[in-house]
Amino acid sequence: MESAVDYWTSKALLDWQVEMGADEAICDTPVDRYALEAKKPAPKAAPVADAPPPVPETIEVDAVQTAREAAAAASDIDGLQAALLAFEHCELKDSARSFIFADGVPGSDVMIVTDAPNRTDDRAGQIMSGPSGVLFDKMIGAIGLSRVGETSVYIAPVCPWNPPQNRDANAAELAMMEPFLKRHIELAAPKLVVLMGNGPCQALLGRSGMTRLRGTWANAVDRPALPIFAPSFLMANGAAKRDAWADLLALKARLKDVT
């Protein structure tokens, strides 16, 4: 019972103190408030969200300039072929089956530049194959030339890969391949260049439109160059064969002058 009296007595005293305005219990010893403030723990910093990983810097490659440097470094035709095979900036090589660099005999007096390989060429692994190749051989044979032998020609496409869907090489692809093509002509050192199709004219003359260009000598890589209809065009446009024959005769006459 005594403890109960002590409890109620203590509670009554506490209630009286609260009623009088006391809002804090007083300890037996005084409390140093300044010391407590100094020991007050620093507030926890809000958690920082994980920073996103740095975005790798994208380095843009000038494919045309890279092609110029690679082509200029080639000291012979084999080196140029190796440089072209190692060139990684032309997407055409990803879809083509064959790498078609050239045909005929390097060092011939006549170098014939053709359009990019077509699907038949890609499957055969040779430029000017199939029906177009048959007509091509007849065309050059009519003026005493061939792919091999003493009267050989040298043949190179504007691009060594067949474009997807058998389309023509576009302007960007021609620009990328142009340094290799020009270096190819320099290293092969022909006396005359034949531009057989729109692609070669666009790449080396900066112009297209064979109906306007054919039959007129121009200059490509400091050499006389003659635009001529491609065999594939002649197969679809028989009436143009007369003009093609006239152009072949002009080539034959000019060849006599330079040999």
Short mmCIF file of C-alpha atoms in Angstrom, two decimals:
data_model
loop_
_atom_site.label_atom_id
_atom_site.label_comp_id
_atom_site.label_asym_id
_atom_site.label_seq_id
_atom_site.Cartn_x
_atom_site.Cartn_y
_atom_site.Cartn_z
CA MET A 1 0.00 0.00 0.00
CA GLU A 2 2.89 2.34 0.76
CA SER A 3 4.22 2.05 -2.77
CA ALA A 4 0.76 2.87 -4.06
CA VAL A 5 0.63 5.99 -1.91
CA ASP A 6 4.07 6.99 -3.13
CA TYR A 7 2.89 6.56 -6.73
CA TRP A 8 -0.22 8.65 -6.36
CA THR A 9 1.62 11.26 -4.33
CA SER A 10 4.33 11.47 -6.97
CA LYS A 11 1.74 11.66 -9.75
CA ALA A 12 -0.10 14.45 -7.96
CA LEU A 13 3.13 16.41 -7.60
CA LEU A 14 3.94 15.85 -11.28
CA ASP A 15 0.46 16.97 -12.33
CA TRP A 16 0.85 20.11 -10.25
CA GLN A 17 4.21 20.90 -11.90
CA VAL A 18 2.74 20.40 -15.35
CA GLU A 19 -0.18 22.63 -14.44
CA MET A 20 2.29 25.27 -13.28
CA GLY A 21 3.98 25.19 -16.75
CA ALA A 22 6.82 22.72 -16.34
CA ASP A 23 7.53 21.04 -19.70
CA GLU A 24 10.72 19.17 -18.97
CA ALA A 25 12.00 16.91 -16.22
CA ILE A 26 14.95 18.18 -14.23
CA CYS A 27 17.78 15.77 -13.63
CA ASP A 28 19.82 15.55 -10.48
CA THR A 29 22.73 17.28 -12.26
CA PRO A 30 22.53 20.25 -14.65
CA VAL A 31 22.65 19.54 -18.41
CA ASP A 32 25.19 21.41 -20.59
CA ARG A 33 23.06 22.25 -23.63
CA TYR A 34 26.03 23.58 -25.60
CA ALA A 35 27.84 20.27 -25.25
CA LEU A 36 24.76 18.41 -26.45
CA GLU A 37 24.54 20.67 -29.51
CA ALA A 38 28.17 19.95 -30.40
CA LYS A 39 27.57 16.21 -30.19
CA LYS A 40 24.39 16.34 -32.23
CA PRO A 41 24.80 13.90 -35.14
CA ALA A 42 24.89 15.41 -38.57
CA PRO A 43 21.72 14.85 -40.54
CA LYS A 44 21.92 11.97 -42.92
CA ALA A 45 22.41 13.05 -46.48
CA ALA A 46 19.71 12.06 -48.86
CA PRO A 47 20.76 9.03 -50.86
CA VAL A 48 22.24 9.98 -54.23
CA ALA A 49 20.93 8.05 -57.17
CA ASP A 50 23.55 6.15 -59.12
CA ALA A 51 24.93 8.34 -61.89
CA PRO A 52 24.31 6.97 -65.38
CA PRO A 53 27.37 5.46 -67.05
CA PRO A 54 29.30 7.91 -69.20
CA VAL A 55 28.31 7.91 -72.85
CA PRO A 56 31.30 6.92 -74.97
CA GLU A 57 32.46 9.68 -77.26
CA THR A 58 31.55 9.06 -80.87
CA ILE A 59 34.46 9.67 -83.20
CA GLU A 60 33.33 10.50 -86.70
CA VAL A 61 35.51 9.07 -89.43
CA ASP A 62 35.95 10.88 -92.72
CA ALA A 63 35.72 7.83 -94.98
CA VAL A 64 36.78 9.72 -98.11
CA GLN A 65 39.87 11.15 -96.42
CA THR A 66 40.73 7.72 -95.03
CA ALA A 67 40.40 6.32 -98.55
CA ARG A 68 42.71 9.03 -99.92
CA GLU A 69 45.37 8.20 -97.35
CA ALA A 70 45.10 4.45 -97.91
CA ALA A 71 45.22 4.80 -101.70
CA ALA A 72 48.15 7.22 -101.65
CA ALA A 73 50.17 4.83 -99.49
CA ALA A 74 49.92 2.04 -102.07
CA SER A 75 53.12 1.82 -104.11
CA ASP A 76 51.95 -0.86 -106.55
CA ILE A 77 48.78 -2.58 -107.74
CA ASP A 78 49.11 -5.46 -105.27
CA GLY A 79 49.45 -2.96 -102.43
CA LEU A 80 46.40 -1.09 -103.66
CA GLN A 81 44.38 -4.29 -103.77
CA ALA A 82 45.42 -5.08 -100.20
CA ALA A 83 44.52 -1.55 -99.06
CA LEU A 84 41.10 -1.82 -100.66
CA LEU A 85 40.47 -5.19 -99.05
CA ALA A 86 41.40 -3.74 -95.66
CA PHE A 87 39.19 -0.66 -96.08
CA GLU A 88 36.38 -0.99 -93.52
CA HIS A 89 34.19 2.03 -94.31
CA CYS A 90 32.30 0.80 -97.38
CA GLU A 91 29.19 -1.13 -96.39
CA LEU A 92 28.92 -2.72 -99.83
CA LYS A 93 31.49 -5.33 -98.87
CA ASP A 94 29.14 -6.66 -96.16
CA SER A 95 26.49 -7.80 -98.64
CA ALA A 96 28.56 -8.76 -101.68
CA ARG A 97 29.74 -12.29 -102.27
CA SER A 98 32.90 -11.46 -104.21
CA PHE A 99 35.65 -8.88 -104.17
CA ILE A 100 36.27 -8.06 -107.84
CA PHE A 101 39.36 -5.91 -108.19
CA ALA A 102 40.36 -6.14 -111.86
CA ASP A 103 40.72 -8.35 -114.92
CA GLY A 104 42.94 -8.39 -117.96
CA VAL A 105 46.62 -7.45 -117.98
CA PRO A 106 48.03 -4.57 -115.86
CA GLY A 107 50.22 -2.25 -117.92
CA SER A 108 48.10 -2.55 -121.07
CA ASP A 109 47.80 0.50 -123.28
CA VAL A 110 44.02 0.59 -122.74
CA MET A 111 42.36 0.53 -119.33
CA ILE A 112 38.59 0.08 -119.32
CA VAL A 113 36.73 1.32 -116.25
CA THR A 114 33.31 -0.26 -115.83
CA ASP A 115 30.34 0.17 -113.53
CA ALA A 116 30.23 -1.77 -110.26
CA PRO A 117 29.92 -5.55 -110.65
CA ASN A 118 26.39 -6.80 -111.25
CA ARG A 119 24.83 -9.85 -109.63
CA THR A 120 26.16 -12.19 -112.33
CA ASP A 121 29.68 -10.82 -111.85
CA ASP A 122 29.35 -11.20 -108.09
CA ARG A 123 28.47 -14.88 -108.44
CA ALA A 124 31.16 -15.53 -111.02
CA GLY A 125 33.83 -13.52 -109.19
CA GLN A 126 34.78 -11.77 -112.44
CA ILE A 127 33.94 -8.41 -113.96
CA MET A 128 32.09 -8.45 -117.30
CA SER A 129 30.76 -12.00 -117.06
CA GLY A 130 27.56 -13.60 -118.33
CA PRO A 131 25.76 -12.18 -121.39
CA SER A 132 27.23 -8.71 -120.83
CA GLY A 133 30.68 -10.25 -120.77
CA VAL A 134 30.07 -12.04 -124.05
CA LEU A 135 29.09 -8.77 -125.72
CA PHE A 136 32.03 -6.98 -124.08
CA ASP A 137 34.50 -9.49 -125.52
CA LYS A 138 32.92 -9.08 -128.96
CA MET A 139 33.13 -5.29 -128.72
CA ILE A 140 36.83 -5.13 -127.89
CA GLY A 141 37.57 -8.05 -130.21
CA ALA A 142 36.06 -6.10 -133.11
CA ILE A 143 38.92 -3.61 -132.87
CA GLY A 144 41.63 -6.20 -132.25
CA LEU A 145 41.72 -6.15 -128.43
CA SER A 146 41.19 -8.91 -125.87
CA ARG A 147 41.46 -9.62 -122.16
CA VAL A 148 44.75 -11.50 -122.57
CA GLY A 149 47.68 -11.68 -124.96
CA GLU A 150 49.67 -9.05 -126.79
CA THR A 151 46.60 -6.94 -127.54
CA SER A 152 45.24 -7.13 -124.02
CA VAL A 153 43.28 -4.52 -122.11
CA TYR A 154 43.12 -3.94 -118.36
CA ILE A 155 39.67 -3.78 -116.76
CA ALA A 156 38.68 -2.35 -113.38
CA PRO A 157 35.25 -1.51 -111.91
CA VAL A 158 34.53 1.78 -110.14
CA CYS A 159 33.78 -0.30 -107.05
CA PRO A 160 34.87 -3.89 -106.34
CA TRP A 161 31.58 -4.97 -104.73
CA ASN A 162 28.11 -5.59 -106.13
CA PRO A 163 25.62 -3.16 -104.50
CA PRO A 164 22.49 -4.64 -102.81
CA GLN A 165 19.46 -5.37 -105.03
CA ASN A 166 21.82 -5.17 -108.01
CA ARG A 167 21.51 -1.37 -108.02
CA ASP A 168 24.12 1.09 -109.27
CA ALA A 169 26.68 2.46 -106.84
CA ASN A 170 25.38 5.74 -105.40
CA ALA A 171 27.17 9.09 -105.22
CA ALA A 172 28.49 8.54 -101.68
CA GLU A 173 29.90 5.12 -102.57
CA LEU A 174 31.50 6.45 -105.75
CA ALA A 175 33.10 9.30 -103.78
CA MET A 176 34.48 6.81 -101.26
CA MET A 177 35.98 4.61 -103.97
CA GLU A 178 37.25 7.46 -106.17
CA PRO A 179 40.71 7.75 -104.51
CA PHE A 180 41.31 4.02 -105.01
CA LEU A 181 40.14 4.19 -108.64
CA LYS A 182 42.36 7.16 -109.49
CA ARG A 183 45.34 5.54 -107.82
CA HIS A 184 44.57 2.35 -109.72
CA ILE A 185 44.80 4.23 -113.01
CA GLU A 186 48.05 5.91 -111.94
CA LEU A 187 49.63 2.57 -111.03
CA ALA A 188 48.35 0.74 -114.13
CA ALA A 189 49.63 3.65 -116.27
CA PRO A 190 47.53 3.09 -119.41
CA LYS A 191 47.87 5.35 -122.41
CA LEU A 192 44.10 5.56 -122.91
CA VAL A 193 41.15 5.16 -120.56
CA VAL A 194 37.70 3.96 -121.60
CA LEU A 195 34.80 4.99 -119.35
CA MET A 196 32.24 2.28 -119.96
CA GLY A 197 29.03 3.47 -118.31
CA ASN A 198 27.61 6.23 -116.14
CA GLY A 199 29.44 5.19 -112.96
CA PRO A 200 32.93 5.69 -114.40
CA CYS A 201 31.92 9.03 -115.94
CA GLN A 202 30.47 10.24 -112.65
CA ALA A 203 33.50 9.09 -110.68
CA LEU A 204 36.20 10.44 -113.00
CA LEU A 205 34.55 13.29 -114.90
CA GLY A 206 32.00 14.42 -112.30
CA ARG A 207 29.27 14.07 -114.95
CA SER A 208 26.75 11.49 -116.08
CA GLY A 209 24.40 11.04 -119.02
CA MET A 210 26.01 8.71 -121.52
CA THR A 211 23.91 9.92 -124.47
CA ARG A 212 25.54 13.35 -124.11
CA LEU A 213 29.01 12.19 -123.09
CA ARG A 214 29.70 9.29 -125.44
CA GLY A 215 31.91 9.84 -128.44
CA THR A 216 33.72 12.86 -127.01
CA TRP A 217 37.24 12.53 -125.62
CA ALA A 218 37.76 13.91 -122.14
CA ASN A 219 40.56 13.79 -119.56
CA ALA A 220 40.72 11.42 -116.59
CA VAL A 221 43.73 11.26 -114.26
CA ASP A 222 45.78 13.17 -116.87
CA ARG A 223 44.99 10.68 -119.62
CA PRO A 224 42.71 10.77 -122.68
CA ALA A 225 39.40 9.16 -121.74
CA LEU A 226 36.54 8.10 -123.98
CA PRO A 227 32.99 7.50 -122.62
CA ILE A 228 31.36 4.47 -124.25
CA PHE A 229 28.02 2.75 -123.72
CA ALA A 230 28.17 -0.26 -121.40
CA PRO A 231 27.24 -3.69 -122.84
CA SER A 232 24.24 -3.95 -120.49
CA PHE A 233 22.84 -0.72 -121.98
CA LEU A 234 23.42 -1.91 -125.52
CA MET A 235 21.62 -5.19 -124.82
CA ALA A 236 18.51 -3.22 -123.82
CA ASN A 237 18.93 -0.51 -126.49
CA GLY A 238 19.92 -2.12 -129.76
CA ALA A 239 19.68 1.16 -131.68
CA ALA A 240 22.65 2.48 -129.69
CA LYS A 241 25.00 -0.17 -131.07
CA ARG A 242 25.73 2.04 -134.12
CA ASP A 243 27.03 4.80 -131.82
CA ALA A 244 29.00 2.25 -129.82
CA TRP A 245 30.67 0.99 -132.99
CA ALA A 246 31.63 4.54 -133.95
CA ASP A 247 33.14 5.03 -130.49
CA LEU A 248 35.12 1.80 -130.75
CA LEU A 249 36.54 2.94 -134.11
CA ALA A 250 37.52 6.25 -132.51
CA LEU A 251 39.30 4.31 -129.76
CA LYS A 252 41.12 2.16 -132.35
CA ALA A 253 42.29 5.24 -134.26
CA ARG A 254 43.49 7.02 -131.11
CA LEU A 255 45.30 3.90 -129.96
CA LYS A 256 47.33 3.87 -133.19
CA ASP A 257 48.41 7.43 -132.49
CA VAL A 258 49.74 6.67 -129.01
CA THR A 259 51.50 3.36 -129.72
#
